Amino acid sequence: TLVLNTAHQWLHEDWTWLGLCPLTIFSRTGMRDEVPVAPWEAAVKKLHLRIMADAPDSLIVRKCGVETGEQVRRRAAELVDLDWPQSLASWSRFDDFDLWLRSDGHRLNPGTSADLVAAVLFSALRDGAIHFPTRDHILSHAEQLLFTPRK
């Protein structure tokens, strides 16, 4: 209940630590409407990056130490500063960051911040503030991912 109450507050208030309200992120990418998956996915990733950029993820700190947690936070903050996903220059950095987090048996898995993102999304969906993409949009996006060659 505490996590959901906090997520509800994060959803509806302009928290200075987050930089802007999650609803603002969602509305700028169209998440508040019935939209294709790609903008929805980008909005969720952007929210996660903003949370990660604010403070070291406690799961990473517990598994890998404070210094590594701070390194992850700094790299997430760099992506936020590069205005991912709007900036073309930020895409290769994002891919590198993603690969780095997945390396070494996923030891850098930002699990605590992911839980916060899930709670914010649940609260937003429950309140009707955002809507899932349609089934057709999801299938189309999955097909695109499967058949688009990766760099």
Tab-separated table of N, CA and C in Angstrom:
chain	number	residue	atom	x	y	z
A	1	THR	N	0.820	-1.190	0.000
A	1	THR	CA	0.000	0.000	0.000
A	1	THR	C	0.866	1.256	0.000
A	2	LEU	N	1.948	1.249	0.776
A	2	LEU	CA	2.829	2.414	0.813
A	2	LEU	C	3.393	2.713	-0.568
A	3	VAL	N	3.838	1.661	-1.284
A	3	VAL	CA	4.395	1.862	-2.626
A	3	VAL	C	3.337	2.429	-3.555
A	4	LEU	N	2.108	1.902	-3.503
A	4	LEU	CA	1.053	2.405	-4.380
A	4	LEU	C	0.663	3.832	-4.025
A	5	ASN	N	0.623	4.171	-2.741
A	5	ASN	CA	0.327	5.552	-2.359
A	5	ASN	C	1.420	6.493	-2.848
A	6	THR	N	2.672	6.080	-2.700
A	6	THR	CA	3.787	6.890	-3.185
A	6	THR	C	3.731	7.012	-4.702
A	7	ALA	N	3.437	5.914	-5.386
A	7	ALA	CA	3.328	5.945	-6.846
A	7	ALA	C	2.217	6.883	-7.276
A	8	HIS	N	1.100	6.863	-6.560
A	8	HIS	CA	-0.015	7.758	-6.887
A	8	HIS	C	0.427	9.219	-6.737
A	9	GLN	N	1.179	9.522	-5.674
A	9	GLN	CA	1.687	10.883	-5.493
A	9	GLN	C	2.640	11.256	-6.620
A	10	TRP	N	3.539	10.353	-6.981
A	10	TRP	CA	4.485	10.632	-8.063
A	10	TRP	C	3.763	10.881	-9.367
A	11	LEU	N	2.689	10.150	-9.571
A	11	LEU	CA	1.938	10.277	-10.806
A	11	LEU	C	1.301	11.653	-10.932
A	12	HIS	N	0.760	12.161	-9.837
A	12	HIS	CA	-0.069	13.361	-9.908
A	12	HIS	C	0.613	14.644	-9.451
A	13	GLU	N	1.811	14.558	-8.930
A	13	GLU	CA	2.483	15.756	-8.445
A	13	GLU	C	3.755	16.011	-9.242
A	14	ASP	N	4.173	17.265	-9.251
A	14	ASP	CA	5.401	17.644	-9.950
A	14	ASP	C	6.557	17.550	-8.958
A	15	TRP	N	7.135	16.374	-8.853
A	15	TRP	CA	8.207	16.153	-7.893
A	15	TRP	C	9.509	16.701	-8.459
A	16	THR	N	10.156	17.576	-7.703
A	16	THR	CA	11.377	18.199	-8.200
A	16	THR	C	12.482	17.181	-8.428
A	17	TRP	N	12.543	16.121	-7.636
A	17	TRP	CA	13.598	15.129	-7.831
A	17	TRP	C	13.438	14.408	-9.152
A	18	LEU	N	12.192	14.317	-9.657
A	18	LEU	CA	11.951	13.607	-10.899
A	18	LEU	C	12.173	14.514	-12.105
A	19	GLY	N	12.145	15.824	-11.883
A	19	GLY	CA	12.329	16.745	-13.001
A	19	GLY	C	11.008	17.177	-13.592
A	20	LEU	N	10.054	16.273	-13.666
A	20	LEU	CA	8.706	16.603	-14.087
A	20	LEU	C	7.786	15.456	-13.726
A	21	CYS	N	6.517	15.751	-13.731
A	21	CYS	CA	5.495	14.772	-13.375
A	21	CYS	C	5.444	13.655	-14.414
A	22	PRO	N	5.322	12.377	-13.990
A	22	PRO	CA	5.198	11.301	-14.974
A	22	PRO	C	4.076	11.534	-15.976
A	23	LEU	N	2.973	12.144	-15.559
A	23	LEU	CA	1.890	12.409	-16.506
A	23	LEU	C	2.355	13.332	-17.621
A	24	THR	N	3.286	14.239	-17.313
A	24	THR	CA	3.828	15.114	-18.347
A	24	THR	C	4.634	14.300	-19.351
A	25	ILE	N	5.447	13.373	-18.861
A	25	ILE	CA	6.198	12.493	-19.768
A	25	ILE	C	5.225	11.722	-20.637
A	26	PHE	N	4.189	11.146	-20.020
A	26	PHE	CA	3.237	10.326	-20.756
A	26	PHE	C	2.478	11.151	-21.787
A	27	SER	N	2.031	12.346	-21.420
A	27	SER	CA	1.242	13.142	-22.361
A	27	SER	C	2.096	13.651	-23.512
A	28	ARG	N	3.367	13.917	-23.269
A	28	ARG	CA	4.247	14.382	-24.349
A	28	ARG	C	4.520	13.299	-25.378
A	29	THR	N	4.368	12.051	-24.985
A	29	THR	CA	4.614	10.955	-25.915
A	29	THR	C	3.323	10.311	-26.380
A	30	GLY	N	2.195	10.819	-25.945
A	30	GLY	CA	0.922	10.280	-26.389
A	30	GLY	C	0.405	9.120	-25.573
A	31	MET	N	1.049	8.792	-24.464
A	31	MET	CA	0.616	7.642	-23.669
A	31	MET	C	-0.778	7.821	-23.097
A	32	ARG	N	-1.229	9.042	-22.991
A	32	ARG	CA	-2.539	9.262	-22.389
A	32	ARG	C	-3.647	8.965	-23.382
A	33	ASP	N	-3.291	8.738	-24.624
A	33	ASP	CA	-4.265	8.397	-25.653
A	33	ASP	C	-4.018	6.957	-26.081
A	34	GLU	N	-4.873	6.474	-26.976
A	34	GLU	CA	-4.626	5.143	-27.536
A	34	GLU	C	-3.541	5.311	-28.589
A	35	VAL	N	-2.369	4.791	-28.305
A	35	VAL	CA	-1.216	5.066	-29.167
A	35	VAL	C	-0.477	3.789	-29.525
A	36	PRO	N	0.375	3.870	-30.553
A	36	PRO	CA	1.244	2.742	-30.861
A	36	PRO	C	2.179	2.440	-29.688
A	37	VAL	N	2.772	1.272	-29.720
A	37	VAL	CA	3.622	0.814	-28.627
A	37	VAL	C	4.903	1.627	-28.514
A	38	ALA	N	5.540	1.950	-29.628
A	38	ALA	CA	6.865	2.573	-29.586
A	38	ALA	C	6.906	3.833	-28.717
A	39	PRO	N	5.985	4.812	-28.864
A	39	PRO	CA	6.037	5.973	-27.980
A	39	PRO	C	5.751	5.606	-26.522
A	40	TRP	N	4.880	4.640	-26.316
A	40	TRP	CA	4.539	4.188	-24.965
A	40	TRP	C	5.776	3.583	-24.321
A	41	GLU	N	6.453	2.736	-25.074
A	41	GLU	CA	7.671	2.087	-24.581
A	41	GLU	C	8.741	3.130	-24.257
A	42	ALA	N	8.898	4.113	-25.121
A	42	ALA	CA	9.894	5.164	-24.891
A	42	ALA	C	9.564	5.962	-23.633
A	43	ALA	N	8.283	6.242	-23.407
A	43	ALA	CA	7.885	7.002	-22.221
A	43	ALA	C	8.201	6.231	-20.943
A	44	VAL	N	7.964	4.929	-20.954
A	44	VAL	CA	8.264	4.106	-19.781
A	44	VAL	C	9.773	4.086	-19.533
A	45	LYS	N	10.550	3.919	-20.597
A	45	LYS	CA	12.009	3.913	-20.453
A	45	LYS	C	12.511	5.265	-19.958
A	46	LYS	N	11.912	6.344	-20.471
A	46	LYS	CA	12.337	7.684	-20.055
A	46	LYS	C	12.031	7.909	-18.571
A	47	LEU	N	10.868	7.463	-18.130
A	47	LEU	CA	10.528	7.565	-16.713
A	47	LEU	C	11.536	6.782	-15.874
A	48	HIS	N	11.869	5.569	-16.318
A	48	HIS	CA	12.832	4.752	-15.585
A	48	HIS	C	14.199	5.438	-15.537
A	49	LEU	N	14.634	5.995	-16.655
A	49	LEU	CA	15.918	6.707	-16.671
A	49	LEU	C	15.919	7.867	-15.687
A	50	ARG	N	14.824	8.613	-15.636
A	50	ARG	CA	14.758	9.766	-14.729
A	50	ARG	C	14.833	9.323	-13.267
A	51	ILE	N	14.170	8.232	-12.948
A	51	ILE	CA	14.234	7.722	-11.576
A	51	ILE	C	15.649	7.236	-11.270
A	52	MET	N	16.256	6.509	-12.214
A	52	MET	CA	17.620	6.011	-12.017
A	52	MET	C	18.628	7.153	-11.913
A	53	ALA	N	18.384	8.240	-12.626
A	53	ALA	CA	19.311	9.374	-12.632
A	53	ALA	C	19.278	10.151	-11.321
A	54	ASP	N	18.199	10.001	-10.568
A	54	ASP	CA	18.064	10.767	-9.332
A	54	ASP	C	18.879	10.198	-8.178
A	55	ALA	N	18.865	8.891	-8.037
A	55	ALA	CA	19.547	8.270	-6.896
A	55	ALA	C	19.985	6.862	-7.289
A	56	PRO	N	21.081	6.393	-6.710
A	56	PRO	CA	21.513	5.032	-7.014
A	56	PRO	C	20.420	4.012	-6.669
A	57	ASP	N	20.242	3.037	-7.529
A	57	ASP	CA	19.262	1.981	-7.308
A	57	ASP	C	19.730	1.125	-6.125
A	58	SER	N	18.859	0.936	-5.141
A	58	SER	CA	19.281	0.240	-3.920
A	58	SER	C	19.617	-1.231	-4.155
A	59	LEU	N	19.010	-1.875	-5.149
A	59	LEU	CA	19.368	-3.267	-5.441
A	59	LEU	C	20.793	-3.345	-5.993
A	60	ILE	N	21.140	-2.411	-6.867
A	60	ILE	CA	22.508	-2.378	-7.407
A	60	ILE	C	23.507	-2.087	-6.293
A	61	VAL	N	23.173	-1.142	-5.422
A	61	VAL	CA	24.060	-0.808	-4.304
A	61	VAL	C	24.251	-2.023	-3.403
A	62	ARG	N	23.170	-2.745	-3.120
A	62	ARG	CA	23.257	-3.923	-2.253
A	62	ARG	C	24.133	-5.008	-2.879
A	63	LYS	N	23.989	-5.216	-4.193
A	63	LYS	CA	24.732	-6.288	-4.862
A	63	LYS	C	26.155	-5.885	-5.241
A	64	CYS	N	26.353	-4.610	-5.600
A	64	CYS	CA	27.633	-4.209	-6.210
A	64	CYS	C	28.358	-3.086	-5.482
A	65	GLY	N	27.723	-2.462	-4.509
A	65	GLY	CA	28.367	-1.398	-3.758
A	65	GLY	C	27.926	0.001	-4.168
A	66	VAL	N	28.210	0.949	-3.282
A	66	VAL	CA	27.794	2.341	-3.470
A	66	VAL	C	28.444	2.956	-4.701
A	67	GLU	N	29.724	2.690	-4.898
A	67	GLU	CA	30.441	3.285	-6.031
A	67	GLU	C	29.823	2.860	-7.368
A	68	THR	N	29.498	1.586	-7.504
A	68	THR	CA	28.876	1.098	-8.740
A	68	THR	C	27.476	1.677	-8.891
A	69	GLY	N	26.727	1.740	-7.794
A	69	GLY	CA	25.396	2.347	-7.839
A	69	GLY	C	25.452	3.787	-8.317
A	70	GLU	N	26.447	4.515	-7.850
A	70	GLU	CA	26.618	5.910	-8.271
A	70	GLU	C	27.031	5.989	-9.737
A	71	GLN	N	27.842	5.054	-10.189
A	71	GLN	CA	28.245	5.025	-11.601
A	71	GLN	C	27.020	4.803	-12.497
A	72	VAL	N	26.130	3.899	-12.113
A	72	VAL	CA	24.897	3.664	-12.870
A	72	VAL	C	24.051	4.933	-12.876
A	73	ARG	N	23.938	5.587	-11.720
A	73	ARG	CA	23.154	6.820	-11.630
A	73	ARG	C	23.711	7.883	-12.571
A	74	ARG	N	25.028	8.047	-12.584
A	74	ARG	CA	25.650	9.056	-13.457
A	74	ARG	C	25.392	8.759	-14.932
A	75	ARG	N	25.498	7.494	-15.313
A	75	ARG	CA	25.271	7.139	-16.725
A	75	ARG	C	23.813	7.362	-17.115
A	76	ALA	N	22.889	7.079	-16.216
A	76	ALA	CA	21.474	7.358	-16.495
A	76	ALA	C	21.260	8.866	-16.610
A	77	ALA	N	21.902	9.638	-15.741
A	77	ALA	CA	21.777	11.097	-15.782
A	77	ALA	C	22.325	11.663	-17.094
A	78	GLU	N	23.396	11.071	-17.611
A	78	GLU	CA	23.939	11.516	-18.901
A	78	GLU	C	22.903	11.341	-20.011
A	79	LEU	N	22.185	10.230	-19.989
A	79	LEU	CA	21.149	9.996	-21.004
A	79	LEU	C	20.001	10.984	-20.860
A	80	VAL	N	19.624	11.285	-19.630
A	80	VAL	CA	18.575	12.283	-19.402
A	80	VAL	C	19.050	13.632	-19.928
A	81	ASP	N	20.306	13.986	-19.640
A	81	ASP	CA	20.860	15.259	-20.116
A	81	ASP	C	20.946	15.316	-21.638
A	82	LEU	N	21.156	14.164	-22.278
A	82	LEU	CA	21.201	14.104	-23.749
A	82	LEU	C	19.802	14.129	-24.367
A	83	ASP	N	18.776	14.150	-23.522
A	83	ASP	CA	17.371	14.198	-23.948
A	83	ASP	C	16.963	12.950	-24.731
A	84	TRP	N	17.407	11.771	-24.231
A	84	TRP	CA	16.959	10.530	-24.846
A	84	TRP	C	15.448	10.457	-24.716
A	85	PRO	N	14.683	10.072	-25.725
A	85	PRO	CA	15.044	9.548	-27.033
A	85	PRO	C	15.013	10.593	-28.147
A	86	GLN	N	14.799	11.876	-27.816
A	86	GLN	CA	14.687	12.902	-28.857
A	86	GLN	C	15.993	13.135	-29.599
A	87	SER	N	17.102	13.034	-28.917
A	87	SER	CA	18.405	13.307	-29.517
A	87	SER	C	18.965	12.057	-30.193
A	88	LEU	N	19.339	12.197	-31.469
A	88	LEU	CA	19.925	11.060	-32.186
A	88	LEU	C	21.215	10.582	-31.532
A	89	ALA	N	21.990	11.523	-31.017
A	89	ALA	CA	23.258	11.174	-30.378
A	89	ALA	C	23.049	10.293	-29.149
A	90	SER	N	21.891	10.377	-28.557
A	90	SER	CA	21.644	9.625	-27.327
A	90	SER	C	21.361	8.146	-27.568
A	91	TRP	N	20.987	7.771	-28.788
A	91	TRP	CA	20.583	6.387	-29.040
A	91	TRP	C	21.724	5.390	-28.883
A	92	SER	N	22.898	5.687	-29.422
A	92	SER	CA	24.008	4.742	-29.268
A	92	SER	C	24.434	4.669	-27.804
A	93	ARG	N	24.374	5.789	-27.109
A	93	ARG	CA	24.700	5.796	-25.675
A	93	ARG	C	23.688	4.962	-24.893
A	94	PHE	N	22.408	5.058	-25.289
A	94	PHE	CA	21.367	4.267	-24.627
A	94	PHE	C	21.625	2.774	-24.843
A	95	ASP	N	21.936	2.395	-26.082
A	95	ASP	CA	22.223	0.985	-26.375
A	95	ASP	C	23.428	0.484	-25.573
A	96	ASP	N	24.472	1.313	-25.477
A	96	ASP	CA	25.652	0.947	-24.684
A	96	ASP	C	25.288	0.773	-23.207
A	97	PHE	N	24.477	1.694	-22.700
A	97	PHE	CA	24.032	1.636	-21.305
A	97	PHE	C	23.240	0.354	-21.053
A	98	ASP	N	22.336	0.040	-21.959
A	98	ASP	CA	21.518	-1.163	-21.841
A	98	ASP	C	22.392	-2.420	-21.824
A	99	LEU	N	23.344	-2.497	-22.744
A	99	LEU	CA	24.257	-3.652	-22.783
A	99	LEU	C	25.086	-3.756	-21.504
A	100	TRP	N	25.551	-2.620	-21.019
A	100	TRP	CA	26.352	-2.590	-19.794
A	100	TRP	C	25.542	-3.098	-18.606
A	101	LEU	N	24.280	-2.657	-18.493
A	101	LEU	CA	23.431	-3.115	-17.387
A	101	LEU	C	23.186	-4.623	-17.452
A	102	ARG	N	23.136	-5.165	-18.660
A	102	ARG	CA	22.862	-6.602	-18.838
A	102	ARG	C	24.124	-7.468	-18.739
A	103	SER	N	25.283	-6.844	-18.778
A	103	SER	CA	26.533	-7.608	-18.742
A	103	SER	C	26.743	-8.232	-17.359
A	104	ASP	N	27.702	-9.107	-17.288
A	104	ASP	CA	28.095	-9.730	-16.019
A	104	ASP	C	26.906	-10.383	-15.307
A	105	GLY	N	26.129	-11.137	-16.086
A	105	GLY	CA	25.019	-11.876	-15.493
A	105	GLY	C	23.918	-11.004	-14.921
A	106	HIS	N	23.717	-9.850	-15.492
A	106	HIS	CA	22.665	-8.907	-15.077
A	106	HIS	C	22.864	-8.402	-13.641
A	107	ARG	N	24.090	-8.335	-13.183
A	107	ARG	CA	24.342	-7.852	-11.816
A	107	ARG	C	23.922	-6.400	-11.643
A	108	LEU	N	23.890	-5.638	-12.727
A	108	LEU	CA	23.513	-4.227	-12.633
A	108	LEU	C	22.026	-4.017	-12.920
A	109	ASN	N	21.227	-5.022	-12.677
A	109	ASN	CA	19.787	-4.927	-12.891
A	109	ASN	C	19.186	-3.881	-11.939
A	110	PRO	N	18.623	-2.789	-12.488
A	110	PRO	CA	18.053	-1.743	-11.629
A	110	PRO	C	16.659	-2.134	-11.121
A	111	GLY	N	16.610	-3.136	-10.265
A	111	GLY	CA	15.345	-3.715	-9.827
A	111	GLY	C	14.485	-2.816	-8.962
A	112	THR	N	15.092	-2.056	-8.054
A	112	THR	CA	14.289	-1.202	-7.180
A	112	THR	C	13.609	-0.096	-7.974
A	113	SER	N	14.356	0.552	-8.853
A	113	SER	CA	13.742	1.615	-9.658
A	113	SER	C	12.717	1.030	-10.625
A	114	ALA	N	12.935	-0.189	-11.106
A	114	ALA	CA	11.945	-0.846	-11.968
A	114	ALA	C	10.647	-1.088	-11.202
A	115	ASP	N	10.760	-1.460	-9.935
A	115	ASP	CA	9.559	-1.639	-9.110
A	115	ASP	C	8.796	-0.327	-8.962
A	116	LEU	N	9.522	0.776	-8.806
A	116	LEU	CA	8.864	2.084	-8.703
A	116	LEU	C	8.153	2.443	-10.004
A	117	VAL	N	8.785	2.151	-11.135
A	117	VAL	CA	8.153	2.406	-12.435
A	117	VAL	C	6.869	1.590	-12.549
A	118	ALA	N	6.935	0.321	-12.175
A	118	ALA	CA	5.746	-0.539	-12.245
A	118	ALA	C	4.622	0.007	-11.370
A	119	ALA	N	4.963	0.497	-10.189
A	119	ALA	CA	3.946	1.048	-9.294
A	119	ALA	C	3.322	2.319	-9.874
A	120	VAL	N	4.147	3.180	-10.469
A	120	VAL	CA	3.622	4.397	-11.099
A	120	VAL	C	2.698	4.032	-12.260
A	121	LEU	N	3.113	3.074	-13.083
A	121	LEU	CA	2.278	2.655	-14.216
A	121	LEU	C	0.965	2.046	-13.738
A	122	PHE	N	1.025	1.209	-12.711
A	122	PHE	CA	-0.195	0.615	-12.174
A	122	PHE	C	-1.145	1.706	-11.699
A	123	SER	N	-0.612	2.671	-10.963
A	123	SER	CA	-1.438	3.760	-10.457
A	123	SER	C	-2.045	4.566	-11.601
A	124	ALA	N	-1.250	4.838	-12.625
A	124	ALA	CA	-1.740	5.613	-13.776
A	124	ALA	C	-2.815	4.851	-14.538
A	125	LEU	N	-2.604	3.555	-14.736
A	125	LEU	CA	-3.608	2.740	-15.429
A	125	LEU	C	-4.878	2.616	-14.595
A	126	ARG	N	-4.708	2.400	-13.303
A	126	ARG	CA	-5.859	2.271	-12.402
A	126	ARG	C	-6.700	3.542	-12.404
A	127	ASP	N	-6.037	4.687	-12.418
A	127	ASP	CA	-6.738	5.973	-12.382
A	127	ASP	C	-7.251	6.407	-13.744
A	128	GLY	N	-6.927	5.659	-14.794
A	128	GLY	CA	-7.351	6.034	-16.137
A	128	GLY	C	-6.547	7.182	-16.719
A	129	ALA	N	-5.387	7.472	-16.118
A	129	ALA	CA	-4.556	8.581	-16.589
A	129	ALA	C	-3.806	8.221	-17.863
A	130	ILE	N	-3.542	6.935	-18.060
A	130	ILE	CA	-2.905	6.455	-19.281
A	130	ILE	C	-3.651	5.213	-19.747
A	131	HIS	N	-3.413	4.818	-20.983
A	131	HIS	CA	-4.079	3.653	-21.552
A	131	HIS	C	-3.048	2.775	-22.244
A	132	PHE	N	-3.264	1.474	-22.154
A	132	PHE	CA	-2.404	0.536	-22.863
A	132	PHE	C	-2.574	0.694	-24.361
A	133	PRO	N	-1.538	0.366	-25.126
A	133	PRO	CA	-1.704	0.279	-26.576
A	133	PRO	C	-2.684	-0.856	-26.900
A	134	THR	N	-3.287	-0.785	-28.058
A	134	THR	CA	-4.222	-1.838	-28.456
A	134	THR	C	-3.466	-3.127	-28.763
A	135	ARG	N	-4.186	-4.216	-28.810
A	135	ARG	CA	-3.596	-5.518	-29.140
A	135	ARG	C	-2.926	-5.461	-30.516
A	136	ASP	N	-3.589	-4.822	-31.482
A	136	ASP	CA	-3.016	-4.712	-32.827
A	136	ASP	C	-1.700	-3.942	-32.816
A	137	HIS	N	-1.640	-2.862	-32.028
A	137	HIS	CA	-0.397	-2.098	-31.922
A	137	HIS	C	0.718	-2.950	-31.312
A	138	ILE	N	0.388	-3.721	-30.288
A	138	ILE	CA	1.391	-4.565	-29.634
A	138	ILE	C	1.911	-5.623	-30.598
A	139	LEU	N	1.001	-6.281	-31.319
A	139	LEU	CA	1.415	-7.313	-32.275
A	139	LEU	C	2.260	-6.727	-33.402
A	140	SER	N	1.870	-5.564	-33.887
A	140	SER	CA	2.623	-4.902	-34.950
A	140	SER	C	4.032	-4.541	-34.471
A	141	HIS	N	4.119	-4.035	-33.251
A	141	HIS	CA	5.417	-3.664	-32.686
A	141	HIS	C	6.294	-4.907	-32.494
A	142	ALA	N	5.706	-5.986	-31.997
A	142	ALA	CA	6.461	-7.230	-31.806
A	142	ALA	C	6.984	-7.751	-33.140
A	143	GLU	N	6.146	-7.687	-34.154
A	143	GLU	CA	6.556	-8.131	-35.490
A	143	GLU	C	7.712	-7.277	-36.009
A	144	GLN	N	7.609	-5.977	-35.791
A	144	GLN	CA	8.665	-5.066	-36.226
A	144	GLN	C	9.983	-5.390	-35.514
A	145	LEU	N	9.919	-5.672	-34.219
A	145	LEU	CA	11.126	-6.017	-33.470
A	145	LEU	C	11.737	-7.329	-33.956
A	146	LEU	N	10.885	-8.283	-34.271
A	146	LEU	CA	11.374	-9.591	-34.709
A	146	LEU	C	12.045	-9.548	-36.074
A	147	PHE	N	11.539	-8.694	-36.956
A	147	PHE	CA	12.015	-8.713	-38.339
A	147	PHE	C	12.869	-7.515	-38.725
A	148	THR	N	13.230	-6.675	-37.769
A	148	THR	CA	14.116	-5.552	-38.048
A	148	THR	C	15.521	-5.939	-37.609
A	149	PRO	N	16.473	-5.908	-38.543
A	149	PRO	CA	17.850	-6.277	-38.164
A	149	PRO	C	18.397	-5.329	-37.105
A	150	ARG	N	19.102	-5.875	-36.149
A	150	ARG	CA	19.721	-5.099	-35.068
A	150	ARG	C	21.119	-4.696	-35.506
A	151	LYS	N	21.574	-3.529	-35.074
A	151	LYS	CA	22.916	-3.043	-35.414
A	151	LYS	C	23.980	-3.981	-34.912
